[in-house]
Amino acid sequence: MNKQNKEIKVPTRLFGIIGYPLGHSVSPILHNWGFYQQALPYSYFAWPVPAKDLGAFVVSLHTLPIWGCSVTIPHKQSIIPYLDKLSDNALSTKAVNTIYWEKGRLCGENTDCLGFIKSLQEMDISPESTLIIGAGGAARACITAFKWIGTTKIFITGRNKEKLYKLQNEHEVDVLSWKEIYEKDIKILVNATPVGMAGGWEDELPCSEEDLSRFRYVFDLIYNPVKTKLLQEAQQKGCITISGLSMFVYQALAQFKVWTGHEFSIGQAKELVKNFLESDK
Ligand code: NAP
C-alpha cells in the first residue's frame, strides 16, 4: 500500500440531516468540518426526505451504520412516534431536532433550546420579560429555554391564533396583540418566524419598525442572512441585536457532543458558517 492510499480514510459512521426541502443546508459543512478537525473518520450527508418517506428512512436508520441525524422541517414532530426515548427538552417542546442511539434505543433530543440559551448567556442576557413572534417549533424551543433561565413574563404573538392559544394553554404563556405591547415593559423581542429569511423574504419585517424601539434586545432566529432586515432596523433604533447564527452553531455543537463526545471551536465554527453563507450568495 503506498503512502497516498494510507491517507484515505473510509468513513465508519454516517450522520446526516433529514428534512424537505433541504435547500443548501449549512449543517453538512459544519459537521464534516468538525469531524475533520477532530480526525474522526465519519461523514455527514444532506438527506432530503419527503414526509411520505419518513417511515422508509427510519428503516435505513435501523439497518445502515447511521449513528445520528439532525431533523428539520417537516419532520420535527412526525419523527417522535418512531423514537424509543425523548429528552426533557424534546418532551417540553414536543419537537426533536437530534436523533442518536443509546444502548440500542433510538433517542430524540432538542438542541435548539440549548443553542438559544447559550447564545443569550454568551451576551450576558437574562431577561425577565420577552415577546416571541411565531408559534412553531422554534417558538416552543424559545419558551422552554426562557423558562429554564427564569424569564417570568413570556408573551407570544403572531398570525396563527389557533396555534398561539394552544401554546398559551400548554405552556402558561400569554398571547398579546401588538396594541397590547404598549402596556407592557418587555426587554427582548424574538423573531421565531421565517419572515426575513433568504430565498424571497429578505426585504420583509415580522413586525412594524416603529415598534422596535420599545425593546432593549432584538433576537432574530434566522441565520441566513446573518444580518436580517429586522436586525438592521433594530440596530438603527438603538437596540442590541443577536443573530440566529450564534444559536445555530451552539445547537450544532450540542449535537456534535451527543454523537461524538468531542467539541469544536465555537469561534471558528461561526467564521466557517458566515463565510459559507457569504460565498453561497
Ligand atoms: P415553523 O414550525 O414552521 O413555525 C413558523 C412560525 O412562523 C409559525 O407560527 C408560522 O405561522 C409563522 N409564519 C410563517 N410564515 C409567516 C409569515 N409570512 N408571516 C407571519 N408568520 C409566519 O418553523 P420553526 O421551526 O419554528 O422555524 C422558525 C424560524 O426559526 C425559521 O426561520 C428557522 O430557520 C429559524 N430557526 C433557527 C434556528 C437556529 O438555530 N438559529 C433553529 C430553529 C429555527 P403559521 O403556523 O400560520 O404558518
Short mmCIF file of C-alpha atoms and ligand atoms in Angstrom, two decimals:
data_model
loop_
_atom_site.label_atom_id
_atom_site.label_comp_id
_atom_site.label_asym_id
_atom_site.label_seq_id
_atom_site.Cartn_x
_atom_site.Cartn_y
_atom_site.Cartn_z
CA MET A 1 0.00 0.00 0.00
CA ASN A 2 1.54 3.35 -0.97
CA LYS A 3 1.53 6.45 1.31
CA GLN A 4 -1.39 8.10 -0.54
CA ASN A 5 -3.62 5.04 -0.03
CA LYS A 6 -2.85 5.01 3.71
CA GLU A 7 -4.18 8.57 4.00
CA ILE A 8 -7.56 7.63 2.53
CA LYS A 9 -9.99 7.06 5.38
CA VAL A 10 -13.15 5.07 4.87
CA PRO A 11 -15.98 6.61 6.95
CA THR A 12 -17.08 4.23 9.71
CA ARG A 13 -20.09 6.19 10.95
CA LEU A 14 -22.72 8.03 8.97
CA PHE A 15 -24.63 11.12 10.07
CA GLY A 16 -26.97 13.44 8.20
CA ILE A 17 -29.79 15.94 8.18
CA ILE A 18 -33.32 14.94 7.17
CA GLY A 19 -35.91 17.48 6.07
CA TYR A 20 -37.80 18.57 2.96
CA PRO A 21 -36.94 20.61 1.03
CA LEU A 22 -33.39 20.88 2.38
CA GLY A 23 -32.04 23.58 0.07
CA HIS A 24 -28.42 24.48 0.77
CA SER A 25 -28.24 23.26 4.36
CA VAL A 26 -25.18 24.50 6.27
CA SER A 27 -25.19 21.53 8.66
CA PRO A 28 -23.15 19.18 6.39
CA ILE A 29 -20.40 21.80 6.04
CA LEU A 30 -20.26 22.41 9.79
CA HIS A 31 -20.33 18.78 10.99
CA ASN A 32 -17.91 17.48 8.32
CA TRP A 33 -15.54 20.31 9.27
CA GLY A 34 -15.91 19.25 12.94
CA PHE A 35 -15.12 15.61 12.09
CA TYR A 36 -12.07 16.72 10.11
CA GLN A 37 -10.87 18.95 12.97
CA GLN A 38 -11.16 16.05 15.42
CA ALA A 39 -9.68 13.50 12.93
CA LEU A 40 -12.85 11.38 13.19
CA PRO A 41 -13.48 9.05 10.20
CA TYR A 42 -17.17 9.97 10.00
CA SER A 43 -19.30 11.55 7.27
CA TYR A 44 -22.37 13.82 7.42
CA PHE A 45 -24.81 13.96 4.49
CA ALA A 46 -27.82 16.01 3.38
CA TRP A 47 -30.73 13.57 3.05
CA PRO A 48 -33.85 15.21 1.56
CA VAL A 49 -36.71 13.05 2.86
CA PRO A 50 -40.29 14.00 1.85
CA ALA A 51 -42.95 13.49 4.54
CA LYS A 52 -44.31 10.34 2.85
CA ASP A 53 -40.85 8.66 3.02
CA LEU A 54 -40.12 9.22 6.72
CA GLY A 55 -41.06 5.63 7.67
CA ALA A 56 -38.75 4.23 4.96
CA PHE A 57 -35.94 6.45 6.22
CA VAL A 58 -36.39 5.11 9.76
CA VAL A 59 -35.88 1.58 8.35
CA SER A 60 -32.49 2.78 6.97
CA LEU A 61 -31.67 4.20 10.40
CA HIS A 62 -32.06 0.70 11.82
CA THR A 63 -30.15 -1.08 9.04
CA LEU A 64 -27.26 1.21 7.95
CA PRO A 65 -24.41 2.46 10.17
CA ILE A 66 -26.23 5.76 10.81
CA TRP A 67 -25.16 7.00 14.24
CA GLY A 68 -27.13 10.20 14.34
CA CYS A 69 -29.31 12.66 12.49
CA SER A 70 -30.31 16.29 12.56
CA VAL A 71 -34.03 16.73 11.96
CA THR A 72 -35.64 19.75 10.39
CA ILE A 73 -38.98 20.86 8.90
CA PRO A 74 -41.33 18.98 8.30
CA HIS A 75 -40.18 16.07 10.50
CA LYS A 76 -39.52 17.64 13.91
CA GLN A 77 -42.83 16.40 15.31
CA SER A 78 -43.65 13.49 12.98
CA ILE A 79 -40.41 11.66 13.89
CA ILE A 80 -41.49 11.33 17.55
CA PRO A 81 -43.64 8.15 17.23
CA TYR A 82 -40.60 6.33 15.76
CA LEU A 83 -38.38 7.05 18.79
CA ASP A 84 -37.88 4.96 21.95
CA LYS A 85 -36.95 7.81 24.31
CA LEU A 86 -37.22 11.61 24.45
CA SER A 87 -35.11 14.05 26.46
CA ASP A 88 -36.77 16.56 28.80
CA ASN A 89 -36.20 19.32 26.20
CA ALA A 90 -37.82 17.27 23.46
CA LEU A 91 -40.77 16.40 25.71
CA SER A 92 -41.28 20.01 26.72
CA THR A 93 -41.06 21.40 23.18
CA LYS A 94 -42.83 18.41 21.59
CA ALA A 95 -40.18 18.62 18.86
CA VAL A 96 -36.98 16.72 18.06
CA ASN A 97 -34.06 18.17 16.09
CA THR A 98 -31.48 15.49 17.00
CA ILE A 99 -31.58 11.69 16.85
CA TYR A 100 -28.96 9.50 18.50
CA TRP A 101 -28.55 5.92 19.72
CA GLU A 102 -28.25 4.97 23.39
CA LYS A 103 -27.86 1.31 24.38
CA GLY A 104 -29.71 0.17 21.25
CA ARG A 105 -32.55 2.65 21.76
CA LEU A 106 -33.31 5.41 19.26
CA CYS A 107 -33.46 8.69 21.20
CA GLY A 108 -34.66 12.22 20.46
CA GLU A 109 -33.20 15.47 21.77
CA ASN A 110 -33.93 19.14 21.07
CA THR A 111 -30.70 21.13 20.99
CA ASP A 112 -32.44 24.33 19.77
CA CYS A 113 -33.26 25.12 23.42
CA LEU A 114 -29.61 24.70 24.44
CA GLY A 115 -28.41 26.73 21.47
CA PHE A 116 -30.80 29.56 22.31
CA ILE A 117 -29.76 29.66 25.99
CA LYS A 118 -26.05 29.58 25.11
CA SER A 119 -26.39 32.49 22.71
CA LEU A 120 -28.15 34.58 25.40
CA GLN A 121 -25.54 33.63 28.01
CA GLU A 122 -22.72 34.50 25.62
CA MET A 123 -24.03 38.10 25.68
CA ASP A 124 -24.84 38.02 29.39
CA ILE A 125 -28.57 38.46 28.74
CA SER A 126 -31.09 37.06 31.23
CA PRO A 127 -34.30 39.00 30.56
CA GLU A 128 -37.24 38.98 32.95
CA SER A 129 -39.68 39.57 30.06
CA THR A 130 -39.91 38.60 26.39
CA LEU A 131 -42.18 38.78 23.35
CA ILE A 132 -41.83 35.91 20.85
CA ILE A 133 -43.29 36.25 17.32
CA GLY A 134 -44.40 32.87 15.94
CA ALA A 135 -45.97 29.71 17.28
CA GLY A 136 -43.99 26.94 15.58
CA GLY A 137 -41.23 24.58 16.73
CA ALA A 138 -38.62 27.31 17.23
CA ALA A 139 -41.03 29.41 19.34
CA ARG A 140 -41.65 26.34 21.54
CA ALA A 141 -37.89 25.85 21.96
CA CYS A 142 -37.50 29.51 22.98
CA ILE A 143 -40.34 29.24 25.55
CA THR A 144 -38.70 26.17 27.11
CA ALA A 145 -35.35 27.96 27.16
CA PHE A 146 -36.75 31.17 28.71
CA LYS A 147 -38.46 29.12 31.45
CA TRP A 148 -35.16 27.42 32.22
CA ILE A 149 -33.30 30.69 32.66
CA GLY A 150 -36.05 32.16 34.85
CA THR A 151 -37.78 34.61 32.50
CA THR A 152 -41.07 35.22 34.29
CA LYS A 153 -43.10 37.16 31.72
CA ILE A 154 -43.31 35.32 28.41
CA PHE A 155 -45.61 36.81 25.77
CA ILE A 156 -46.30 35.43 22.30
CA THR A 157 -47.81 36.96 19.19
CA GLY A 158 -48.27 36.03 15.54
CA ARG A 159 -50.68 35.35 12.72
CA ASN A 160 -51.98 31.92 13.71
CA LYS A 161 -54.37 32.47 16.62
CA GLU A 162 -55.26 28.78 16.98
CA LYS A 163 -51.60 27.78 17.43
CA LEU A 164 -50.93 30.74 19.73
CA TYR A 165 -53.78 29.82 22.10
CA LYS A 166 -52.69 26.17 22.05
CA LEU A 167 -49.23 27.30 23.16
CA GLN A 168 -50.78 29.55 25.82
CA ASN A 169 -52.68 26.59 27.28
CA GLU A 170 -49.75 24.19 27.16
CA HIS A 171 -47.01 26.47 28.44
CA GLU A 172 -48.66 29.11 30.60
CA VAL A 173 -47.53 31.99 28.41
CA ASP A 174 -49.72 34.95 27.40
CA VAL A 175 -50.92 35.80 23.90
CA LEU A 176 -50.60 39.54 23.14
CA SER A 177 -51.78 41.69 20.27
CA TRP A 178 -49.35 44.36 19.02
CA LYS A 179 -51.61 47.05 20.54
CA GLU A 180 -51.19 45.47 23.97
CA ILE A 181 -47.39 45.62 23.97
CA TYR A 182 -47.64 49.34 24.72
CA GLU A 183 -48.98 48.49 28.18
CA LYS A 184 -46.01 46.20 28.93
CA ASP A 185 -42.34 46.62 29.68
CA ILE A 186 -40.71 43.92 27.53
CA LYS A 187 -36.94 43.54 27.36
CA ILE A 188 -36.34 41.22 24.42
CA LEU A 189 -38.14 40.62 21.13
CA VAL A 190 -37.56 37.25 19.43
CA ASN A 191 -38.46 36.56 15.81
CA ALA A 192 -39.33 32.86 15.53
CA THR A 193 -40.88 33.10 12.04
CA PRO A 194 -39.14 32.70 8.65
CA VAL A 195 -40.02 36.32 7.74
CA GLY A 196 -36.71 37.94 6.73
CA MET A 197 -35.07 34.71 5.58
CA ALA A 198 -33.03 34.37 2.37
CA GLY A 199 -34.95 32.97 -0.56
CA GLY A 200 -37.64 35.60 -1.04
CA TRP A 201 -38.34 37.08 2.40
CA GLU A 202 -35.15 39.17 2.83
CA ASP A 203 -36.93 42.51 2.44
CA GLU A 204 -39.75 41.75 4.88
CA LEU A 205 -40.14 42.54 8.57
CA PRO A 206 -42.10 40.35 11.02
CA CYS A 207 -43.39 43.49 12.80
CA SER A 208 -43.64 47.21 12.28
CA GLU A 209 -40.28 49.01 12.52
CA GLU A 210 -41.87 51.71 14.75
CA ASP A 211 -42.40 49.12 17.49
CA LEU A 212 -38.73 48.10 17.68
CA SER A 213 -37.51 50.99 19.85
CA ARG A 214 -39.60 49.56 22.72
CA PHE A 215 -37.17 46.66 23.14
CA ARG A 216 -33.66 46.66 24.60
CA TYR A 217 -32.71 43.48 22.71
CA VAL A 218 -33.88 42.03 19.38
CA PHE A 219 -33.03 38.39 18.62
CA ASP A 220 -33.70 37.04 15.13
CA LEU A 221 -33.55 33.22 14.99
CA ILE A 222 -32.87 33.44 11.25
CA TYR A 223 -29.16 32.94 10.41
CA ASN A 224 -29.33 33.34 6.63
CA PRO A 225 -28.79 36.22 6.09
CA VAL A 226 -26.70 36.75 9.21
CA LYS A 227 -27.91 40.36 9.45
CA THR A 228 -31.59 40.34 8.59
CA LYS A 229 -33.65 43.43 7.77
CA LEU A 230 -35.15 43.15 11.28
CA LEU A 231 -31.69 43.31 12.89
CA GLN A 232 -30.63 46.22 10.68
CA GLU A 233 -33.74 48.23 11.60
CA ALA A 234 -33.44 47.32 15.29
CA GLN A 235 -29.81 48.43 15.35
CA GLN A 236 -30.81 51.78 13.86
CA LYS A 237 -33.41 52.15 16.63
CA GLY A 238 -30.68 51.64 19.24
CA CYS A 239 -31.47 48.01 20.21
CA ILE A 240 -28.79 45.41 20.94
CA THR A 241 -29.16 42.74 18.25
CA ILE A 242 -28.47 38.99 18.20
CA SER A 243 -28.33 36.88 15.04
CA GLY A 244 -29.57 33.28 14.80
CA LEU A 245 -26.05 32.32 13.66
CA SER A 246 -24.93 32.00 17.27
CA MET A 247 -27.89 29.75 18.19
CA PHE A 248 -27.33 27.66 15.08
CA VAL A 249 -23.68 26.98 15.89
CA TYR A 250 -24.36 26.24 19.59
CA GLN A 251 -27.22 23.83 18.77
CA ALA A 252 -24.90 22.07 16.27
CA LEU A 253 -22.15 21.85 18.89
CA ALA A 254 -24.59 20.20 21.30
CA GLN A 255 -25.44 17.63 18.59
CA PHE A 256 -21.76 17.04 17.86
CA LYS A 257 -21.10 16.37 21.57
CA VAL A 258 -24.03 13.92 21.84
CA TRP A 259 -22.81 11.98 18.79
CA THR A 260 -19.03 12.02 19.27
CA GLY A 261 -18.21 13.11 22.82
CA HIS A 262 -15.96 15.76 21.21
CA GLU A 263 -16.28 19.54 20.82
CA PHE A 264 -15.34 22.05 18.15
CA SER A 265 -14.33 25.71 18.50
CA ILE A 266 -17.38 27.98 18.55
CA GLY A 267 -15.41 30.97 17.20
CA GLN A 268 -14.01 29.02 14.25
CA ALA A 269 -17.39 27.41 13.57
CA LYS A 270 -19.10 30.84 13.40
CA GLU A 271 -16.47 32.05 10.92
CA LEU A 272 -16.92 28.92 8.81
CA VAL A 273 -20.72 29.29 8.63
CA LYS A 274 -20.54 33.03 7.96
CA ASN A 275 -18.05 32.51 5.10
CA PHE A 276 -20.12 29.68 3.68
CA LEU A 277 -23.30 31.81 3.68
CA GLU A 278 -21.44 34.77 2.11
CA SER A 279 -19.95 32.60 -0.66
CA ASP A 280 -23.32 30.91 -1.31
CA LYS A 281 -24.96 34.22 -2.39
P1 NAP B 1 -42.36 26.51 11.91
O1 NAP B 1 -42.53 25.42 12.89
O2 NAP B 1 -42.79 26.32 10.50
O3 NAP B 1 -43.07 27.84 12.53
C1 NAP B 1 -43.00 29.07 11.87
C2 NAP B 1 -43.93 30.08 12.54
O4 NAP B 1 -43.84 31.29 11.80
C3 NAP B 1 -45.40 29.67 12.55
O5 NAP B 1 -46.02 30.21 13.69
C4 NAP B 1 -45.92 30.35 11.28
O6 NAP B 1 -47.30 30.61 11.31
C5 NAP B 1 -45.14 31.65 11.31
N1 NAP B 1 -45.04 32.22 9.96
C6 NAP B 1 -44.63 31.58 8.84
N2 NAP B 1 -44.67 32.43 7.79
C7 NAP B 1 -45.14 33.61 8.27
C8 NAP B 1 -45.43 34.86 7.68
N3 NAP B 1 -45.24 35.08 6.37
N4 NAP B 1 -45.89 35.86 8.48
C9 NAP B 1 -46.09 35.66 9.79
N5 NAP B 1 -45.83 34.47 10.42
C10 NAP B 1 -45.36 33.47 9.66
O7 NAP B 1 -40.80 26.92 11.80
P2 NAP B 1 -39.73 26.90 13.01
O8 NAP B 1 -39.02 25.61 13.02
O9 NAP B 1 -40.41 27.38 14.22
O10 NAP B 1 -38.68 27.98 12.47
C11 NAP B 1 -38.97 29.37 12.50
C12 NAP B 1 -37.72 30.15 12.13
O11 NAP B 1 -36.70 29.92 13.10
C13 NAP B 1 -37.13 29.77 10.78
O12 NAP B 1 -36.69 30.93 10.13
C14 NAP B 1 -35.94 28.91 11.13
O13 NAP B 1 -34.90 28.99 10.17
C15 NAP B 1 -35.50 29.56 12.44
N6 NAP B 1 -34.73 28.62 13.28
C16 NAP B 1 -33.45 28.94 13.57
C17 NAP B 1 -32.70 28.10 14.38
C18 NAP B 1 -31.26 28.45 14.69
O14 NAP B 1 -30.52 27.58 15.14
N7 NAP B 1 -30.86 29.69 14.52
C19 NAP B 1 -33.26 26.92 14.89
C20 NAP B 1 -34.61 26.64 14.58
C21 NAP B 1 -35.33 27.51 13.76
P3 NAP B 1 -48.31 29.54 10.66
O15 NAP B 1 -48.44 28.45 11.67
O16 NAP B 1 -49.56 30.31 10.45
O17 NAP B 1 -47.70 29.06 9.38
#
